[in-house]
Amino acid sequence: MSYSDLDGDGTFDSVRHATEDYKTFRAEMDTDGDGRIDTVVTYDEDYDSVTYTDEDGDGLADRMYSTETGEITDLT
């Protein structure tokens, strides 16, 4: 597990979880600076990813994007 300060404000904005072989991992990020996770990206062993974003700040994913299919899905 690793933590990052993406915007340089002195607080952690991102956490990354990985398997021992780094074939699959998950990144959770605060991209809008409000102190809450709003984007989650999961990668599989082929490095295809699915991104979930909370666009309205309610803590639930509003949109999903898959690199494997190229599709954006509205989850609201």
PDB file of N, CA and C in Angstrom:
ATOM      1  N   MET A   1       0.847  -1.147   0.000  1.00  0.00           N
ATOM      2  CA  MET A   1       0.000   0.000   0.000  1.00  0.00           C
ATOM      3  C   MET A   1       0.909   1.231   0.000  1.00  0.00           C
ATOM      4  N   SER A   2       0.542   2.210  -0.822  1.00  0.00           N
ATOM      5  CA  SER A   2       1.307   3.448  -0.845  1.00  0.00           C
ATOM      6  C   SER A   2       0.357   4.635  -0.842  1.00  0.00           C
ATOM      7  N   TYR A   3       0.847   5.739  -0.293  1.00  0.00           N
ATOM      8  CA  TYR A   3       0.065   6.960  -0.192  1.00  0.00           C
ATOM      9  C   TYR A   3       0.788   8.068  -0.940  1.00  0.00           C
ATOM     10  N   SER A   4       0.022   8.993  -1.528  1.00  0.00           N
ATOM     11  CA  SER A   4       0.622  10.102  -2.267  1.00  0.00           C
ATOM     12  C   SER A   4      -0.108  11.403  -1.965  1.00  0.00           C
ATOM     13  N   ASP A   5       0.638  12.495  -1.997  1.00  0.00           N
ATOM     14  CA  ASP A   5       0.080  13.838  -1.906  1.00  0.00           C
ATOM     15  C   ASP A   5       0.097  14.394  -3.326  1.00  0.00           C
ATOM     16  N   LEU A   6      -0.994  14.262  -4.043  1.00  0.00           N
ATOM     17  CA  LEU A   6      -1.034  14.629  -5.458  1.00  0.00           C
ATOM     18  C   LEU A   6      -1.004  16.133  -5.702  1.00  0.00           C
ATOM     19  N   ASP A   7      -1.595  16.914  -4.811  1.00  0.00           N
ATOM     20  CA  ASP A   7      -1.681  18.355  -5.051  1.00  0.00           C
ATOM     21  C   ASP A   7      -0.679  19.179  -4.235  1.00  0.00           C
ATOM     22  N   GLY A   8       0.158  18.514  -3.435  1.00  0.00           N
ATOM     23  CA  GLY A   8       1.216  19.201  -2.703  1.00  0.00           C
ATOM     24  C   GLY A   8       0.762  20.025  -1.520  1.00  0.00           C
ATOM     25  N   ASP A   9      -0.444  19.750  -0.989  1.00  0.00           N
ATOM     26  CA  ASP A   9      -0.935  20.541   0.140  1.00  0.00           C
ATOM     27  C   ASP A   9      -0.568  19.955   1.497  1.00  0.00           C
ATOM     28  N   GLY A  10       0.193  18.865   1.491  1.00  0.00           N
ATOM     29  CA  GLY A  10       0.630  18.255   2.744  1.00  0.00           C
ATOM     30  C   GLY A  10      -0.275  17.166   3.278  1.00  0.00           C
ATOM     31  N   THR A  11      -1.350  16.863   2.579  1.00  0.00           N
ATOM     32  CA  THR A  11      -2.242  15.769   2.987  1.00  0.00           C
ATOM     33  C   THR A  11      -2.264  14.701   1.901  1.00  0.00           C
ATOM     34  N   PHE A  12      -2.531  13.472   2.302  1.00  0.00           N
ATOM     35  CA  PHE A  12      -2.601  12.383   1.337  1.00  0.00           C
ATOM     36  C   PHE A  12      -3.877  12.477   0.515  1.00  0.00           C
ATOM     37  N   ASP A  13      -3.738  12.385  -0.807  1.00  0.00           N
ATOM     38  CA  ASP A  13      -4.871  12.458  -1.727  1.00  0.00           C
ATOM     39  C   ASP A  13      -5.115  11.142  -2.445  1.00  0.00           C
ATOM     40  N   SER A  14      -4.195  10.209  -2.324  1.00  0.00           N
ATOM     41  CA  SER A  14      -4.300   8.971  -3.086  1.00  0.00           C
ATOM     42  C   SER A  14      -3.738   7.807  -2.266  1.00  0.00           C
ATOM     43  N   VAL A  15      -4.399   6.676  -2.396  1.00  0.00           N
ATOM     44  CA  VAL A  15      -3.888   5.449  -1.799  1.00  0.00           C
ATOM     45  C   VAL A  15      -3.943   4.372  -2.874  1.00  0.00           C
ATOM     46  N   ARG A  16      -2.901   3.544  -2.924  1.00  0.00           N
ATOM     47  CA  ARG A  16      -2.818   2.479  -3.922  1.00  0.00           C
ATOM     48  C   ARG A  16      -2.623   1.159  -3.202  1.00  0.00           C
ATOM     49  N   HIS A  17      -3.468   0.203  -3.535  1.00  0.00           N
ATOM     50  CA  HIS A  17      -3.382  -1.152  -2.996  1.00  0.00           C
ATOM     51  C   HIS A  17      -2.940  -2.064  -4.137  1.00  0.00           C
ATOM     52  N   ALA A  18      -2.009  -2.950  -3.888  1.00  0.00           N
ATOM     53  CA  ALA A  18      -1.538  -3.852  -4.943  1.00  0.00           C
ATOM     54  C   ALA A  18      -1.331  -5.247  -4.392  1.00  0.00           C
ATOM     55  N   THR A  19      -1.475  -6.234  -5.274  1.00  0.00           N
ATOM     56  CA  THR A  19      -1.138  -7.598  -4.904  1.00  0.00           C
ATOM     57  C   THR A  19       0.380  -7.700  -4.839  1.00  0.00           C
ATOM     58  N   GLU A  20       0.887  -8.756  -4.253  1.00  0.00           N
ATOM     59  CA  GLU A  20       2.341  -8.912  -4.109  1.00  0.00           C
ATOM     60  C   GLU A  20       3.072  -8.888  -5.446  1.00  0.00           C
ATOM     61  N   ASP A  21       2.438  -9.421  -6.495  1.00  0.00           N
ATOM     62  CA  ASP A  21       3.080  -9.457  -7.806  1.00  0.00           C
ATOM     63  C   ASP A  21       2.754  -8.227  -8.662  1.00  0.00           C
ATOM     64  N   TYR A  22       1.996  -7.292  -8.111  1.00  0.00           N
ATOM     65  CA  TYR A  22       1.583  -6.064  -8.787  1.00  0.00           C
ATOM     66  C   TYR A  22       0.807  -6.313 -10.078  1.00  0.00           C
ATOM     67  N   LYS A  23       0.201  -7.495 -10.197  1.00  0.00           N
ATOM     68  CA  LYS A  23      -0.593  -7.775 -11.396  1.00  0.00           C
ATOM     69  C   LYS A  23      -1.965  -7.135 -11.334  1.00  0.00           C
ATOM     70  N   THR A  24      -2.510  -6.979 -10.168  1.00  0.00           N
ATOM     71  CA  THR A  24      -3.775  -6.256 -10.026  1.00  0.00           C
ATOM     72  C   THR A  24      -3.591  -5.222  -8.926  1.00  0.00           C
ATOM     73  N   PHE A  25      -4.191  -4.087  -9.121  1.00  0.00           N
ATOM     74  CA  PHE A  25      -4.129  -3.088  -8.069  1.00  0.00           C
ATOM     75  C   PHE A  25      -5.305  -2.138  -8.182  1.00  0.00           C
ATOM     76  N   ARG A  26      -5.449  -1.335  -7.157  1.00  0.00           N
ATOM     77  CA  ARG A  26      -6.564  -0.401  -7.047  1.00  0.00           C
ATOM     78  C   ARG A  26      -6.018   0.919  -6.524  1.00  0.00           C
ATOM     79  N   ALA A  27      -6.438   1.991  -7.126  1.00  0.00           N
ATOM     80  CA  ALA A  27      -6.054   3.322  -6.676  1.00  0.00           C
ATOM     81  C   ALA A  27      -7.310   4.090  -6.296  1.00  0.00           C
ATOM     82  N   GLU A  28      -7.253   4.760  -5.152  1.00  0.00           N
ATOM     83  CA  GLU A  28      -8.360   5.575  -4.676  1.00  0.00           C
ATOM     84  C   GLU A  28      -7.841   7.001  -4.535  1.00  0.00           C
ATOM     85  N   MET A  29      -8.555   7.981  -5.126  1.00  0.00           N
ATOM     86  CA  MET A  29      -8.032   9.341  -5.165  1.00  0.00           C
ATOM     87  C   MET A  29      -9.086  10.388  -4.807  1.00  0.00           C
ATOM     88  N   ASP A  30      -8.606  11.459  -4.204  1.00  0.00           N
ATOM     89  CA  ASP A  30      -9.403  12.671  -4.002  1.00  0.00           C
ATOM     90  C   ASP A  30      -8.949  13.632  -5.092  1.00  0.00           C
ATOM     91  N   THR A  31      -9.720  13.746  -6.167  1.00  0.00           N
ATOM     92  CA  THR A  31      -9.298  14.570  -7.297  1.00  0.00           C
ATOM     93  C   THR A  31      -9.811  16.002  -7.228  1.00  0.00           C
ATOM     94  N   ASP A  32     -10.778  16.281  -6.340  1.00  0.00           N
ATOM     95  CA  ASP A  32     -11.317  17.636  -6.270  1.00  0.00           C
ATOM     96  C   ASP A  32     -10.874  18.396  -5.015  1.00  0.00           C
ATOM     97  N   GLY A  33     -10.060  17.761  -4.162  1.00  0.00           N
ATOM     98  CA  GLY A  33      -9.484  18.440  -3.018  1.00  0.00           C
ATOM     99  C   GLY A  33     -10.390  18.650  -1.820  1.00  0.00           C
ATOM    100  N   ASP A  34     -11.525  17.952  -1.785  1.00  0.00           N
ATOM    101  CA  ASP A  34     -12.437  18.136  -0.644  1.00  0.00           C
ATOM    102  C   ASP A  34     -12.145  17.196   0.516  1.00  0.00           C
ATOM    103  N   GLY A  35     -11.099  16.381   0.374  1.00  0.00           N
ATOM    104  CA  GLY A  35     -10.717  15.473   1.458  1.00  0.00           C
ATOM    105  C   GLY A  35     -11.409  14.127   1.428  1.00  0.00           C
ATOM    106  N   ARG A  36     -12.242  13.884   0.411  1.00  0.00           N
ATOM    107  CA  ARG A  36     -12.951  12.605   0.303  1.00  0.00           C
ATOM    108  C   ARG A  36     -12.595  11.917  -1.007  1.00  0.00           C
ATOM    109  N   ILE A  37     -12.510  10.606  -0.967  1.00  0.00           N
ATOM    110  CA  ILE A  37     -12.242   9.827  -2.178  1.00  0.00           C
ATOM    111  C   ILE A  37     -13.406  10.025  -3.150  1.00  0.00           C
ATOM    112  N   ASP A  38     -13.080  10.404  -4.396  1.00  0.00           N
ATOM    113  CA  ASP A  38     -14.126  10.555  -5.398  1.00  0.00           C
ATOM    114  C   ASP A  38     -13.854   9.776  -6.680  1.00  0.00           C
ATOM    115  N   THR A  39     -12.680   9.183  -6.785  1.00  0.00           N
ATOM    116  CA  THR A  39     -12.345   8.390  -7.965  1.00  0.00           C
ATOM    117  C   THR A  39     -11.649   7.113  -7.523  1.00  0.00           C
ATOM    118  N   VAL A  40     -12.119   5.985  -8.048  1.00  0.00           N
ATOM    119  CA  VAL A  40     -11.511   4.685  -7.763  1.00  0.00           C
ATOM    120  C   VAL A  40     -11.206   4.021  -9.101  1.00  0.00           C
ATOM    121  N   VAL A  41      -9.968   3.574  -9.257  1.00  0.00           N
ATOM    122  CA  VAL A  41      -9.557   2.889 -10.485  1.00  0.00           C
ATOM    123  C   VAL A  41      -9.073   1.500 -10.109  1.00  0.00           C
ATOM    124  N   THR A  42      -9.625   0.480 -10.762  1.00  0.00           N
ATOM    125  CA  THR A  42      -9.172  -0.891 -10.539  1.00  0.00           C
ATOM    126  C   THR A  42      -8.529  -1.395 -11.832  1.00  0.00           C
ATOM    127  N   TYR A  43      -7.394  -2.066 -11.693  1.00  0.00           N
ATOM    128  CA  TYR A  43      -6.667  -2.619 -12.833  1.00  0.00           C
ATOM    129  C   TYR A  43      -6.613  -4.132 -12.697  1.00  0.00           C
ATOM    130  N   ASP A  44      -6.800  -4.831 -13.824  1.00  0.00           N
ATOM    131  CA  ASP A  44      -6.679  -6.279 -13.789  1.00  0.00           C
ATOM    132  C   ASP A  44      -5.275  -6.681 -14.262  1.00  0.00           C
ATOM    133  N   GLU A  45      -5.038  -7.969 -14.372  1.00  0.00           N
ATOM    134  CA  GLU A  45      -3.690  -8.446 -14.720  1.00  0.00           C
ATOM    135  C   GLU A  45      -3.253  -8.049 -16.126  1.00  0.00           C
ATOM    136  N   ASP A  46      -4.195  -7.684 -16.996  1.00  0.00           N
ATOM    137  CA  ASP A  46      -3.850  -7.202 -18.338  1.00  0.00           C
ATOM    138  C   ASP A  46      -3.754  -5.686 -18.393  1.00  0.00           C
ATOM    139  N   TYR A  47      -3.868  -5.046 -17.223  1.00  0.00           N
ATOM    140  CA  TYR A  47      -3.836  -3.597 -17.066  1.00  0.00           C
ATOM    141  C   TYR A  47      -5.007  -2.880 -17.728  1.00  0.00           C
ATOM    142  N   ASP A  48      -6.084  -3.640 -17.983  1.00  0.00           N
ATOM    143  CA  ASP A  48      -7.335  -2.983 -18.333  1.00  0.00           C
ATOM    144  C   ASP A  48      -7.866  -2.382 -17.039  1.00  0.00           C
ATOM    145  N   SER A  49      -8.544  -1.266 -17.144  1.00  0.00           N
ATOM    146  CA  SER A  49      -9.014  -0.621 -15.934  1.00  0.00           C
ATOM    147  C   SER A  49     -10.493  -0.274 -16.013  1.00  0.00           C
ATOM    148  N   VAL A  50     -11.071  -0.135 -14.836  1.00  0.00           N
ATOM    149  CA  VAL A  50     -12.420   0.390 -14.680  1.00  0.00           C
ATOM    150  C   VAL A  50     -12.306   1.546 -13.701  1.00  0.00           C
ATOM    151  N   THR A  51     -12.845   2.689 -14.095  1.00  0.00           N
ATOM    152  CA  THR A  51     -12.800   3.885 -13.267  1.00  0.00           C
ATOM    153  C   THR A  51     -14.206   4.246 -12.818  1.00  0.00           C
ATOM    154  N   TYR A  52     -14.352   4.435 -11.522  1.00  0.00           N
ATOM    155  CA  TYR A  52     -15.621   4.865 -10.939  1.00  0.00           C
ATOM    156  C   TYR A  52     -15.423   6.274 -10.407  1.00  0.00           C
ATOM    157  N   THR A  53     -16.362   7.188 -10.725  1.00  0.00           N
ATOM    158  CA  THR A  53     -16.253   8.555 -10.230  1.00  0.00           C
ATOM    159  C   THR A  53     -17.543   8.987  -9.543  1.00  0.00           C
ATOM    160  N   ASP A  54     -17.363   9.714  -8.455  1.00  0.00           N
ATOM    161  CA  ASP A  54     -18.471  10.349  -7.735  1.00  0.00           C
ATOM    162  C   ASP A  54     -18.446  11.811  -8.141  1.00  0.00           C
ATOM    163  N   GLU A  55     -19.356  12.215  -8.997  1.00  0.00           N
ATOM    164  CA  GLU A  55     -19.338  13.569  -9.537  1.00  0.00           C
ATOM    165  C   GLU A  55     -20.149  14.566  -8.724  1.00  0.00           C
ATOM    166  N   ASP A  56     -21.084  14.090  -7.900  1.00  0.00           N
ATOM    167  CA  ASP A  56     -21.937  15.025  -7.159  1.00  0.00           C
ATOM    168  C   ASP A  56     -21.625  15.083  -5.665  1.00  0.00           C
ATOM    169  N   GLY A  57     -20.603  14.331  -5.214  1.00  0.00           N
ATOM    170  CA  GLY A  57     -20.161  14.426  -3.832  1.00  0.00           C
ATOM    171  C   GLY A  57     -21.000  13.693  -2.805  1.00  0.00           C
ATOM    172  N   ASP A  58     -21.894  12.799  -3.252  1.00  0.00           N
ATOM    173  CA  ASP A  58     -22.745  12.074  -2.295  1.00  0.00           C
ATOM    174  C   ASP A  58     -22.108  10.791  -1.789  1.00  0.00           C
ATOM    175  N   GLY A  59     -20.897  10.479  -2.245  1.00  0.00           N
ATOM    176  CA  GLY A  59     -20.205   9.282  -1.786  1.00  0.00           C
ATOM    177  C   GLY A  59     -20.504   8.033  -2.595  1.00  0.00           C
ATOM    178  N   LEU A  60     -21.353   8.147  -3.613  1.00  0.00           N
ATOM    179  CA  LEU A  60     -21.700   7.013  -4.479  1.00  0.00           C
ATOM    180  C   LEU A  60     -21.184   7.275  -5.889  1.00  0.00           C
ATOM    181  N   ALA A  61     -20.765   6.219  -6.569  1.00  0.00           N
ATOM    182  CA  ALA A  61     -20.264   6.369  -7.939  1.00  0.00           C
ATOM    183  C   ALA A  61     -21.391   6.792  -8.872  1.00  0.00           C
ATOM    184  N   ASP A  62     -21.121   7.798  -9.685  1.00  0.00           N
ATOM    185  CA  ASP A  62     -22.091   8.300 -10.659  1.00  0.00           C
ATOM    186  C   ASP A  62     -21.792   7.837 -12.071  1.00  0.00           C
ATOM    187  N   ARG A  63     -20.537   7.508 -12.329  1.00  0.00           N
ATOM    188  CA  ARG A  63     -20.128   7.140 -13.677  1.00  0.00           C
ATOM    189  C   ARG A  63     -19.060   6.061 -13.620  1.00  0.00           C
ATOM    190  N   MET A  64     -19.086   5.178 -14.599  1.00  0.00           N
ATOM    191  CA  MET A  64     -18.098   4.104 -14.700  1.00  0.00           C
ATOM    192  C   MET A  64     -17.545   4.112 -16.118  1.00  0.00           C
ATOM    193  N   TYR A  65     -16.219   3.982 -16.235  1.00  0.00           N
ATOM    194  CA  TYR A  65     -15.568   3.921 -17.539  1.00  0.00           C
ATOM    195  C   TYR A  65     -14.666   2.698 -17.584  1.00  0.00           C
ATOM    196  N   SER A  66     -14.799   1.900 -18.649  1.00  0.00           N
ATOM    197  CA  SER A  66     -13.985   0.700 -18.832  1.00  0.00           C
ATOM    198  C   SER A  66     -13.046   0.894 -20.016  1.00  0.00           C
ATOM    199  N   THR A  67     -11.734   0.696 -19.791  1.00  0.00           N
ATOM    200  CA  THR A  67     -10.791   0.788 -20.911  1.00  0.00           C
ATOM    201  C   THR A  67     -10.908  -0.409 -21.830  1.00  0.00           C
ATOM    202  N   GLU A  68     -11.367  -1.543 -21.299  1.00  0.00           N
ATOM    203  CA  GLU A  68     -11.496  -2.746 -22.123  1.00  0.00           C
ATOM    204  C   GLU A  68     -12.584  -2.579 -23.178  1.00  0.00           C
ATOM    205  N   THR A  69     -13.713  -1.999 -22.795  1.00  0.00           N
ATOM    206  CA  THR A  69     -14.826  -1.844 -23.734  1.00  0.00           C
ATOM    207  C   THR A  69     -14.906  -0.442 -24.321  1.00  0.00           C
ATOM    208  N   GLY A  70     -14.289   0.537 -23.643  1.00  0.00           N
ATOM    209  CA  GLY A  70     -14.379   1.918 -24.084  1.00  0.00           C
ATOM    210  C   GLY A  70     -15.710   2.573 -23.742  1.00  0.00           C
ATOM    211  N   GLU A  71     -16.521   1.877 -22.955  1.00  0.00           N
ATOM    212  CA  GLU A  71     -17.852   2.371 -22.631  1.00  0.00           C
ATOM    213  C   GLU A  71     -17.867   3.206 -21.355  1.00  0.00           C
ATOM    214  N   ILE A  72     -18.667   4.254 -21.376  1.00  0.00           N
ATOM    215  CA  ILE A  72     -18.961   5.041 -20.184  1.00  0.00           C
ATOM    216  C   ILE A  72     -20.391   4.716 -19.791  1.00  0.00           C
ATOM    217  N   THR A  73     -20.585   4.350 -18.521  1.00  0.00           N
ATOM    218  CA  THR A  73     -21.901   3.975 -18.036  1.00  0.00           C
ATOM    219  C   THR A  73     -22.338   4.960 -16.959  1.00  0.00           C
ATOM    220  N   ASP A  74     -23.524   5.511 -17.113  1.00  0.00           N
ATOM    221  CA  ASP A  74     -24.116   6.395 -16.113  1.00  0.00           C
ATOM    222  C   ASP A  74     -24.735   5.518 -15.030  1.00  0.00           C
ATOM    223  N   LEU A  75     -24.306   5.687 -13.786  1.00  0.00           N
ATOM    224  CA  LEU A  75     -24.771   4.845 -12.689  1.00  0.00           C
ATOM    225  C   LEU A  75     -25.831   5.529 -11.821  1.00  0.00           C
ATOM    226  N   THR A  76     -26.257   6.725 -12.201  1.00  0.00           N
ATOM    227  CA  THR A  76     -27.238   7.427 -11.369  1.00  0.00           C
ATOM    228  C   THR A  76     -28.650   6.995 -11.689  1.00  0.00           C
TER     229      THR A  76
END
